[in-house]
Amino acid sequence: EVLLVESGGGLVQPGRSLRLSCYASGFSLGDYTVHWVRQAPGKGLEWIGFIRRKDRGETAEYAASAKGRITISRDDSKSSAHLQLSNLQIEDTAMYHCVRGGTTSGYSGLDQWGRGTLITVSS
Amino acid sequence: DIVMTQSPRFLPVIPGEPASISCRSSQSLLHSSGRNYVDWYLQKSGQSPQLLIYLGSNRASGVADRFSGSGSGTDFTLKISRVEAEDVGVYYCMQLLHPPWTFGQGTKVEI
């Protein structure tokens, strides 16, 4: 079974940092780009960034709202990806989803989504 | 950033009847390859989003053929030929031509 499982969320004070992890099973994560999408409570979806595959340099792109405060990394040997968030603000409170993207064969949608991990930023 | 505008924001539907959602982008999403870089997703209550349509008109694996995507440039449509009760939820379009990828605000579909 293809699965993405996020972890690392929780309650955190404003200004602190947090590192989320995403573990893949049932497929080779290294063959895919990895995206992070968040959803604030009762709100819509917000794409916050992605990391390319190793054969594309493992470079990342970020949304302007998060640029400078987030870093996406990956460790294909451990079938994992990570989202480092710093200087967290109240408005970063959201469910954070890890999502599978394009492959070496091309793009066929963000076709697998994790259930998400919730970050609550509050003093 | 490219802005994606969906309409309507709320769509009451009748089982067995057709339904459609519009998505308009602030810039053309037509790639030099001839493909339109827009996807459609459905988020059912309490669930993670699921892919319906990718690159404008390609139905994702396992998606019922009553769902179809069309359009080009800046205007796109998701159509449900005959709505079923399980189709309720919030539908999102998303552009992936230029980072940052951006979603529409969502359209809530209810019976």
PDB file of C-alpha atoms in Angstrom:
ATOM      1  CA  GLU A   1       0.000   0.000   0.000  1.00  0.00           C
ATOM      2  CA  VAL A   2       1.248   3.464  -0.915  1.00  0.00           C
ATOM      3  CA  LEU A   3       1.415   5.656   2.168  1.00  0.00           C
ATOM      4  CA  LEU A   4       2.755   8.992   3.296  1.00  0.00           C
ATOM      5  CA  VAL A   5       2.798   9.557   7.042  1.00  0.00           C
ATOM      6  CA  GLU A   6       3.634  12.896   8.604  1.00  0.00           C
ATOM      7  CA  SER A   7       4.850  13.489  12.127  1.00  0.00           C
ATOM      8  CA  GLY A   8       6.339  16.202  14.287  1.00  0.00           C
ATOM      9  CA  GLY A   9       3.393  18.539  14.732  1.00  0.00           C
ATOM     10  CA  GLY A  10       2.206  19.853  18.045  1.00  0.00           C
ATOM     11  CA  LEU A  11       1.646  22.916  20.178  1.00  0.00           C
ATOM     12  CA  VAL A  12       4.421  25.468  19.891  1.00  0.00           C
ATOM     13  CA  GLN A  13       4.936  29.022  21.103  1.00  0.00           C
ATOM     14  CA  PRO A  14       5.279  31.928  18.672  1.00  0.00           C
ATOM     15  CA  GLY A  15       8.835  32.452  17.531  1.00  0.00           C
ATOM     16  CA  ARG A  16       9.863  28.829  18.025  1.00  0.00           C
ATOM     17  CA  SER A  17      10.866  26.309  15.379  1.00  0.00           C
ATOM     18  CA  LEU A  18       9.574  22.893  14.430  1.00  0.00           C
ATOM     19  CA  ARG A  19      10.663  20.122  12.100  1.00  0.00           C
ATOM     20  CA  LEU A  20       8.072  17.971  10.412  1.00  0.00           C
ATOM     21  CA  SER A  21       8.845  14.600   8.887  1.00  0.00           C
ATOM     22  CA  CYS A  22       7.174  12.623   6.152  1.00  0.00           C
ATOM     23  CA  TYR A  23       7.808   8.915   5.719  1.00  0.00           C
ATOM     24  CA  ALA A  24       6.900   7.069   2.568  1.00  0.00           C
ATOM     25  CA  SER A  25       6.110   3.410   2.122  1.00  0.00           C
ATOM     26  CA  GLY A  26       4.910   1.278  -0.743  1.00  0.00           C
ATOM     27  CA  PHE A  27       6.934   3.149  -3.356  1.00  0.00           C
ATOM     28  CA  SER A  28      10.356   4.681  -3.911  1.00  0.00           C
ATOM     29  CA  LEU A  29      10.223   8.256  -2.645  1.00  0.00           C
ATOM     30  CA  GLY A  30      13.378   9.076  -4.575  1.00  0.00           C
ATOM     31  CA  ASP A  31      11.476   8.756  -7.838  1.00  0.00           C
ATOM     32  CA  TYR A  32       9.152  11.637  -6.919  1.00  0.00           C
ATOM     33  CA  THR A  33       9.097  15.297  -6.065  1.00  0.00           C
ATOM     34  CA  VAL A  34       7.723  15.972  -2.598  1.00  0.00           C
ATOM     35  CA  HIS A  35       5.380  18.832  -1.830  1.00  0.00           C
ATOM     36  CA  TRP A  36       4.043  20.341   1.370  1.00  0.00           C
ATOM     37  CA  VAL A  37       0.528  21.771   1.464  1.00  0.00           C
ATOM     38  CA  ARG A  38      -1.089  23.263   4.528  1.00  0.00           C
ATOM     39  CA  GLN A  39      -4.647  24.001   5.545  1.00  0.00           C
ATOM     40  CA  ALA A  40      -5.531  26.402   8.349  1.00  0.00           C
ATOM     41  CA  PRO A  41      -8.610  25.417  10.368  1.00  0.00           C
ATOM     42  CA  GLY A  42     -11.732  25.993   8.305  1.00  0.00           C
ATOM     43  CA  LYS A  43      -9.721  27.441   5.415  1.00  0.00           C
ATOM     44  CA  GLY A  44      -8.606  26.350   1.979  1.00  0.00           C
ATOM     45  CA  LEU A  45      -5.450  24.678   0.726  1.00  0.00           C
ATOM     46  CA  GLU A  46      -2.151  26.522   0.572  1.00  0.00           C
ATOM     47  CA  TRP A  47       0.857  25.161  -1.286  1.00  0.00           C
ATOM     48  CA  ILE A  48       3.983  26.074   0.649  1.00  0.00           C
ATOM     49  CA  GLY A  49       6.795  24.372  -1.231  1.00  0.00           C
ATOM     50  CA  PHE A  50       8.343  21.361  -2.862  1.00  0.00           C
ATOM     51  CA  ILE A  51      11.688  19.657  -3.352  1.00  0.00           C
ATOM     52  CA  ARG A  52      12.834  18.204  -6.636  1.00  0.00           C
ATOM     53  CA  ARG A  53      14.279  14.738  -7.106  1.00  0.00           C
ATOM     54  CA  LYS A  54      17.985  14.043  -6.791  1.00  0.00           C
ATOM     55  CA  ASP A  55      18.360  13.851 -10.564  1.00  0.00           C
ATOM     56  CA  ARG A  56      17.010  17.420 -10.678  1.00  0.00           C
ATOM     57  CA  GLY A  57      19.423  18.654  -8.047  1.00  0.00           C
ATOM     58  CA  GLU A  58      17.171  18.321  -4.976  1.00  0.00           C
ATOM     59  CA  THR A  59      16.463  22.021  -5.237  1.00  0.00           C
ATOM     60  CA  ALA A  60      13.393  23.493  -3.603  1.00  0.00           C
ATOM     61  CA  GLU A  61      10.811  26.147  -4.342  1.00  0.00           C
ATOM     62  CA  TYR A  62       8.846  27.963  -1.686  1.00  0.00           C
ATOM     63  CA  ALA A  63       5.758  30.112  -1.433  1.00  0.00           C
ATOM     64  CA  ALA A  64       6.495  33.760  -0.702  1.00  0.00           C
ATOM     65  CA  SER A  65       4.441  33.590   2.487  1.00  0.00           C
ATOM     66  CA  ALA A  66       6.895  31.088   3.917  1.00  0.00           C
ATOM     67  CA  LYS A  67      10.138  31.895   2.115  1.00  0.00           C
ATOM     68  CA  GLY A  68      12.970  32.527   4.504  1.00  0.00           C
ATOM     69  CA  ARG A  69      11.229  30.671   7.293  1.00  0.00           C
ATOM     70  CA  ILE A  70      10.944  27.216   5.816  1.00  0.00           C
ATOM     71  CA  THR A  71      13.373  24.659   4.432  1.00  0.00           C
ATOM     72  CA  ILE A  72      12.389  21.451   2.727  1.00  0.00           C
ATOM     73  CA  SER A  73      14.871  18.580   2.621  1.00  0.00           C
ATOM     74  CA  ARG A  74      14.812  14.924   1.754  1.00  0.00           C
ATOM     75  CA  ASP A  75      16.667  11.716   2.593  1.00  0.00           C
ATOM     76  CA  ASP A  76      15.776   9.148  -0.016  1.00  0.00           C
ATOM     77  CA  SER A  77      17.854   6.487   1.745  1.00  0.00           C
ATOM     78  CA  LYS A  78      15.326   6.715   4.563  1.00  0.00           C
ATOM     79  CA  SER A  79      12.298   7.305   2.313  1.00  0.00           C
ATOM     80  CA  SER A  80      11.711  10.556   4.102  1.00  0.00           C
ATOM     81  CA  ALA A  81      11.267  14.268   3.586  1.00  0.00           C
ATOM     82  CA  HIS A  82      11.309  17.068   6.091  1.00  0.00           C
ATOM     83  CA  LEU A  83       9.872  20.527   6.540  1.00  0.00           C
ATOM     84  CA  GLN A  84      11.754  22.841   8.862  1.00  0.00           C
ATOM     85  CA  LEU A  85       9.730  25.853   9.998  1.00  0.00           C
ATOM     86  CA  SER A  86      11.289  28.673  11.977  1.00  0.00           C
ATOM     87  CA  ASN A  87       9.967  31.770  13.745  1.00  0.00           C
ATOM     88  CA  LEU A  88       6.488  30.275  13.815  1.00  0.00           C
ATOM     89  CA  GLN A  89       3.571  32.694  13.913  1.00  0.00           C
ATOM     90  CA  ILE A  90      -0.061  32.328  14.950  1.00  0.00           C
ATOM     91  CA  GLU A  91      -1.041  32.249  11.279  1.00  0.00           C
ATOM     92  CA  ASP A  92       1.116  29.155  10.735  1.00  0.00           C
ATOM     93  CA  THR A  93      -1.446  27.150  12.697  1.00  0.00           C
ATOM     94  CA  ALA A  94      -2.583  24.534  10.219  1.00  0.00           C
ATOM     95  CA  MET A  95      -2.640  20.909   9.176  1.00  0.00           C
ATOM     96  CA  TYR A  96       0.491  20.208   7.161  1.00  0.00           C
ATOM     97  CA  HIS A  97       0.267  17.582   4.427  1.00  0.00           C
ATOM     98  CA  CYS A  98       3.109  15.829   2.670  1.00  0.00           C
ATOM     99  CA  VAL A  99       2.189  15.141  -0.948  1.00  0.00           C
ATOM    100  CA  ARG A 100       3.719  13.091  -3.745  1.00  0.00           C
ATOM    101  CA  GLY A 101       4.297  14.901  -7.016  1.00  0.00           C
ATOM    102  CA  GLY A 102       5.916  14.306 -10.366  1.00  0.00           C
ATOM    103  CA  THR A 103       8.089  11.351 -11.232  1.00  0.00           C
ATOM    104  CA  THR A 104      10.889  10.563 -13.624  1.00  0.00           C
ATOM    105  CA  SER A 105       8.132   9.557 -16.041  1.00  0.00           C
ATOM    106  CA  GLY A 106       6.494  12.947 -15.888  1.00  0.00           C
ATOM    107  CA  TYR A 107       3.792  14.733 -13.944  1.00  0.00           C
ATOM    108  CA  SER A 108       0.481  13.045 -13.183  1.00  0.00           C
ATOM    109  CA  GLY A 109      -0.850  15.202 -10.392  1.00  0.00           C
ATOM    110  CA  LEU A 110      -0.354  15.410  -6.651  1.00  0.00           C
ATOM    111  CA  ASP A 111      -1.611  11.865  -6.452  1.00  0.00           C
ATOM    112  CA  GLN A 112      -0.864  10.751  -2.910  1.00  0.00           C
ATOM    113  CA  TRP A 113      -1.524  12.829   0.193  1.00  0.00           C
ATOM    114  CA  GLY A 114      -0.625  12.112   3.766  1.00  0.00           C
ATOM    115  CA  ARG A 115      -3.241  12.579   6.451  1.00  0.00           C
ATOM    116  CA  GLY A 116      -1.278  15.510   7.799  1.00  0.00           C
ATOM    117  CA  THR A 117       0.217  16.656  11.064  1.00  0.00           C
ATOM    118  CA  LEU A 118      -1.254  19.580  12.989  1.00  0.00           C
ATOM    119  CA  ILE A 119       0.796  22.549  14.142  1.00  0.00           C
ATOM    120  CA  THR A 120      -0.836  24.851  16.655  1.00  0.00           C
ATOM    121  CA  VAL A 121       1.035  28.059  17.377  1.00  0.00           C
ATOM    122  CA  SER A 122      -0.096  29.651  20.604  1.00  0.00           C
ATOM    123  CA  SER A 123       1.369  31.313  23.654  1.00  0.00           C
TER     124      SER A 123
ATOM    125  CA  ASP B   1       1.737  34.988  -7.930  1.00  0.00           C
ATOM    126  CA  ILE B   2      -0.941  33.523 -10.170  1.00  0.00           C
ATOM    127  CA  VAL B   3      -4.403  33.971  -8.672  1.00  0.00           C
ATOM    128  CA  MET B   4      -6.970  31.229  -9.186  1.00  0.00           C
ATOM    129  CA  THR B   5     -10.603  32.289  -8.881  1.00  0.00           C
ATOM    130  CA  GLN B   6     -13.314  29.667  -8.576  1.00  0.00           C
ATOM    131  CA  SER B   7     -17.035  30.067  -9.065  1.00  0.00           C
ATOM    132  CA  PRO B   8     -19.446  29.443  -7.611  1.00  0.00           C
ATOM    133  CA  ARG B   9     -18.150  29.196  -4.059  1.00  0.00           C
ATOM    134  CA  PHE B  10     -21.151  27.130  -3.054  1.00  0.00           C
ATOM    135  CA  LEU B  11     -22.938  24.725  -5.371  1.00  0.00           C
ATOM    136  CA  PRO B  12     -26.120  22.882  -4.393  1.00  0.00           C
ATOM    137  CA  VAL B  13     -26.563  19.829  -6.577  1.00  0.00           C
ATOM    138  CA  ILE B  14     -29.208  17.214  -7.306  1.00  0.00           C
ATOM    139  CA  PRO B  15     -28.217  13.549  -7.595  1.00  0.00           C
ATOM    140  CA  GLY B  16     -28.381  12.401 -11.183  1.00  0.00           C
ATOM    141  CA  GLU B  17     -28.084  15.922 -12.532  1.00  0.00           C
ATOM    142  CA  PRO B  18     -24.956  17.495 -14.059  1.00  0.00           C
ATOM    143  CA  ALA B  19     -22.830  20.070 -12.270  1.00  0.00           C
ATOM    144  CA  SER B  20     -19.905  22.262 -13.214  1.00  0.00           C
ATOM    145  CA  ILE B  21     -17.332  24.431 -11.472  1.00  0.00           C
ATOM    146  CA  SER B  22     -15.400  27.238 -13.112  1.00  0.00           C
ATOM    147  CA  CYS B  23     -11.812  28.235 -12.406  1.00  0.00           C
ATOM    148  CA  ARG B  24     -10.175  31.316 -13.870  1.00  0.00           C
ATOM    149  CA  SER B  25      -6.475  32.093 -13.644  1.00  0.00           C
ATOM    150  CA  SER B  26      -4.821  35.525 -13.641  1.00  0.00           C
ATOM    151  CA  GLN B  27      -2.307  34.328 -16.244  1.00  0.00           C
ATOM    152  CA  SER B  28      -2.421  31.795 -19.008  1.00  0.00           C
ATOM    153  CA  LEU B  29      -1.683  28.259 -17.853  1.00  0.00           C
ATOM    154  CA  LEU B  30      -0.993  26.974 -21.344  1.00  0.00           C
ATOM    155  CA  HIS B  31       2.488  25.483 -21.440  1.00  0.00           C
ATOM    156  CA  SER B  32       4.630  25.379 -24.558  1.00  0.00           C
ATOM    157  CA  SER B  33       3.953  21.637 -24.629  1.00  0.00           C
ATOM    158  CA  GLY B  34       0.332  22.364 -25.401  1.00  0.00           C
ATOM    159  CA  ARG B  35      -0.817  21.187 -22.008  1.00  0.00           C
ATOM    160  CA  ASN B  36      -2.652  23.340 -19.520  1.00  0.00           C
ATOM    161  CA  TYR B  37      -1.001  23.254 -16.130  1.00  0.00           C
ATOM    162  CA  VAL B  38      -4.081  23.004 -13.941  1.00  0.00           C
ATOM    163  CA  ASP B  39      -5.273  20.231 -11.646  1.00  0.00           C
ATOM    164  CA  TRP B  40      -8.517  19.582  -9.803  1.00  0.00           C
ATOM    165  CA  TYR B  41      -8.819  18.128  -6.302  1.00  0.00           C
ATOM    166  CA  LEU B  42     -11.704  17.067  -4.082  1.00  0.00           C
ATOM    167  CA  GLN B  43     -11.568  17.196  -0.325  1.00  0.00           C
ATOM    168  CA  LYS B  44     -14.292  15.221   1.358  1.00  0.00           C
ATOM    169  CA  SER B  45     -15.220  16.038   4.919  1.00  0.00           C
ATOM    170  CA  GLY B  46     -12.561  14.935   7.379  1.00  0.00           C
ATOM    171  CA  GLN B  47     -10.283  13.600   4.640  1.00  0.00           C
ATOM    172  CA  SER B  48      -7.146  14.666   2.840  1.00  0.00           C
ATOM    173  CA  PRO B  49      -7.628  16.051  -0.667  1.00  0.00           C
ATOM    174  CA  GLN B  50      -7.681  13.592  -3.548  1.00  0.00           C
ATOM    175  CA  LEU B  51      -6.615  14.140  -7.125  1.00  0.00           C
ATOM    176  CA  LEU B  52      -9.351  14.147  -9.749  1.00  0.00           C
ATOM    177  CA  ILE B  53      -7.894  15.731 -12.882  1.00  0.00           C
ATOM    178  CA  TYR B  54      -4.329  16.649 -13.787  1.00  0.00           C
ATOM    179  CA  LEU B  55      -2.917  18.837 -16.549  1.00  0.00           C
ATOM    180  CA  GLY B  56      -6.293  20.181 -17.505  1.00  0.00           C
ATOM    181  CA  SER B  57      -8.132  17.132 -18.731  1.00  0.00           C
ATOM    182  CA  ASN B  58      -6.448  13.920 -17.615  1.00  0.00           C
ATOM    183  CA  ARG B  59      -8.531  11.856 -15.236  1.00  0.00           C
ATOM    184  CA  ALA B  60      -6.483  10.398 -12.383  1.00  0.00           C
ATOM    185  CA  SER B  61      -6.306   6.680 -11.822  1.00  0.00           C
ATOM    186  CA  GLY B  62      -9.436   5.320 -10.205  1.00  0.00           C
ATOM    187  CA  VAL B  63     -11.495   8.481 -10.759  1.00  0.00           C
ATOM    188  CA  ALA B  64     -14.995   7.900 -12.072  1.00  0.00           C
ATOM    189  CA  ASP B  65     -15.530   8.838 -15.701  1.00  0.00           C
ATOM    190  CA  ARG B  66     -18.397  11.161 -14.747  1.00  0.00           C
ATOM    191  CA  PHE B  67     -15.660  13.679 -13.858  1.00  0.00           C
ATOM    192  CA  SER B  68     -14.079  15.628 -16.691  1.00  0.00           C
ATOM    193  CA  GLY B  69     -11.850  18.665 -16.999  1.00  0.00           C
ATOM    194  CA  SER B  70     -11.734  21.112 -19.866  1.00  0.00           C
ATOM    195  CA  GLY B  71     -10.602  24.574 -20.828  1.00  0.00           C
ATOM    196  CA  SER B  72      -7.452  26.314 -21.944  1.00  0.00           C
ATOM    197  CA  GLY B  73      -5.449  29.427 -21.241  1.00  0.00           C
ATOM    198  CA  THR B  74      -7.155  31.134 -18.338  1.00  0.00           C
ATOM    199  CA  ASP B  75     -10.582  29.485 -18.171  1.00  0.00           C
ATOM    200  CA  PHE B  76     -11.152  25.982 -16.931  1.00  0.00           C
ATOM    201  CA  THR B  77     -14.130  23.856 -15.989  1.00  0.00           C
ATOM    202  CA  LEU B  78     -14.670  20.731 -13.958  1.00  0.00           C
ATOM    203  CA  LYS B  79     -17.824  18.882 -14.936  1.00  0.00           C
ATOM    204  CA  ILE B  80     -19.693  16.094 -13.217  1.00  0.00           C
ATOM    205  CA  SER B  81     -21.985  14.453 -15.740  1.00  0.00           C
ATOM    206  CA  ARG B  82     -24.327  12.931 -13.157  1.00  0.00           C
ATOM    207  CA  VAL B  83     -23.781  13.846  -9.538  1.00  0.00           C
ATOM    208  CA  GLU B  84     -23.742  11.101  -6.966  1.00  0.00           C
ATOM    209  CA  ALA B  85     -24.142  11.512  -3.209  1.00  0.00           C
ATOM    210  CA  GLU B  86     -20.468  10.644  -2.654  1.00  0.00           C
ATOM    211  CA  ASP B  87     -19.370  13.656  -4.729  1.00  0.00           C
ATOM    212  CA  VAL B  88     -20.071  16.149  -1.938  1.00  0.00           C
ATOM    213  CA  GLY B  89     -17.136  18.057  -0.571  1.00  0.00           C
ATOM    214  CA  VAL B  90     -14.907  20.991  -1.471  1.00  0.00           C
ATOM    215  CA  TYR B  91     -13.379  21.132  -4.927  1.00  0.00           C
ATOM    216  CA  TYR B  92     -10.149  23.023  -5.626  1.00  0.00           C
ATOM    217  CA  CYS B  93      -8.372  23.944  -8.801  1.00  0.00           C
ATOM    218  CA  MET B  94      -4.609  24.438  -8.654  1.00  0.00           C
ATOM    219  CA  GLN B  95      -2.107  25.888 -11.085  1.00  0.00           C
ATOM    220  CA  LEU B  96       1.360  24.454 -11.411  1.00  0.00           C
ATOM    221  CA  LEU B  97       2.823  26.446 -14.276  1.00  0.00           C
ATOM    222  CA  HIS B  98       4.783  28.931 -12.159  1.00  0.00           C
ATOM    223  CA  PRO B  99       5.967  28.594  -8.576  1.00  0.00           C
ATOM    224  CA  PRO B 100       4.455  29.251  -6.186  1.00  0.00           C
ATOM    225  CA  TRP B 101       1.758  26.815  -7.163  1.00  0.00           C
ATOM    226  CA  THR B 102      -1.575  28.238  -6.107  1.00  0.00           C
ATOM    227  CA  PHE B 103      -5.025  26.897  -5.319  1.00  0.00           C
ATOM    228  CA  GLY B 104      -8.411  28.398  -5.892  1.00  0.00           C
ATOM    229  CA  GLN B 105     -10.494  29.284  -2.831  1.00  0.00           C
ATOM    230  CA  GLY B 106     -12.579  26.149  -3.177  1.00  0.00           C
ATOM    231  CA  THR B 107     -16.155  25.327  -4.179  1.00  0.00           C
ATOM    232  CA  LYS B 108     -18.345  23.557  -1.667  1.00  0.00           C
ATOM    233  CA  VAL B 109     -20.675  21.052  -3.291  1.00  0.00           C
ATOM    234  CA  GLU B 110     -23.647  19.847  -1.313  1.00  0.00           C
ATOM    235  CA  ILE B 111     -26.728  17.792  -2.074  1.00  0.00           C
TER     236      ILE B 111
END
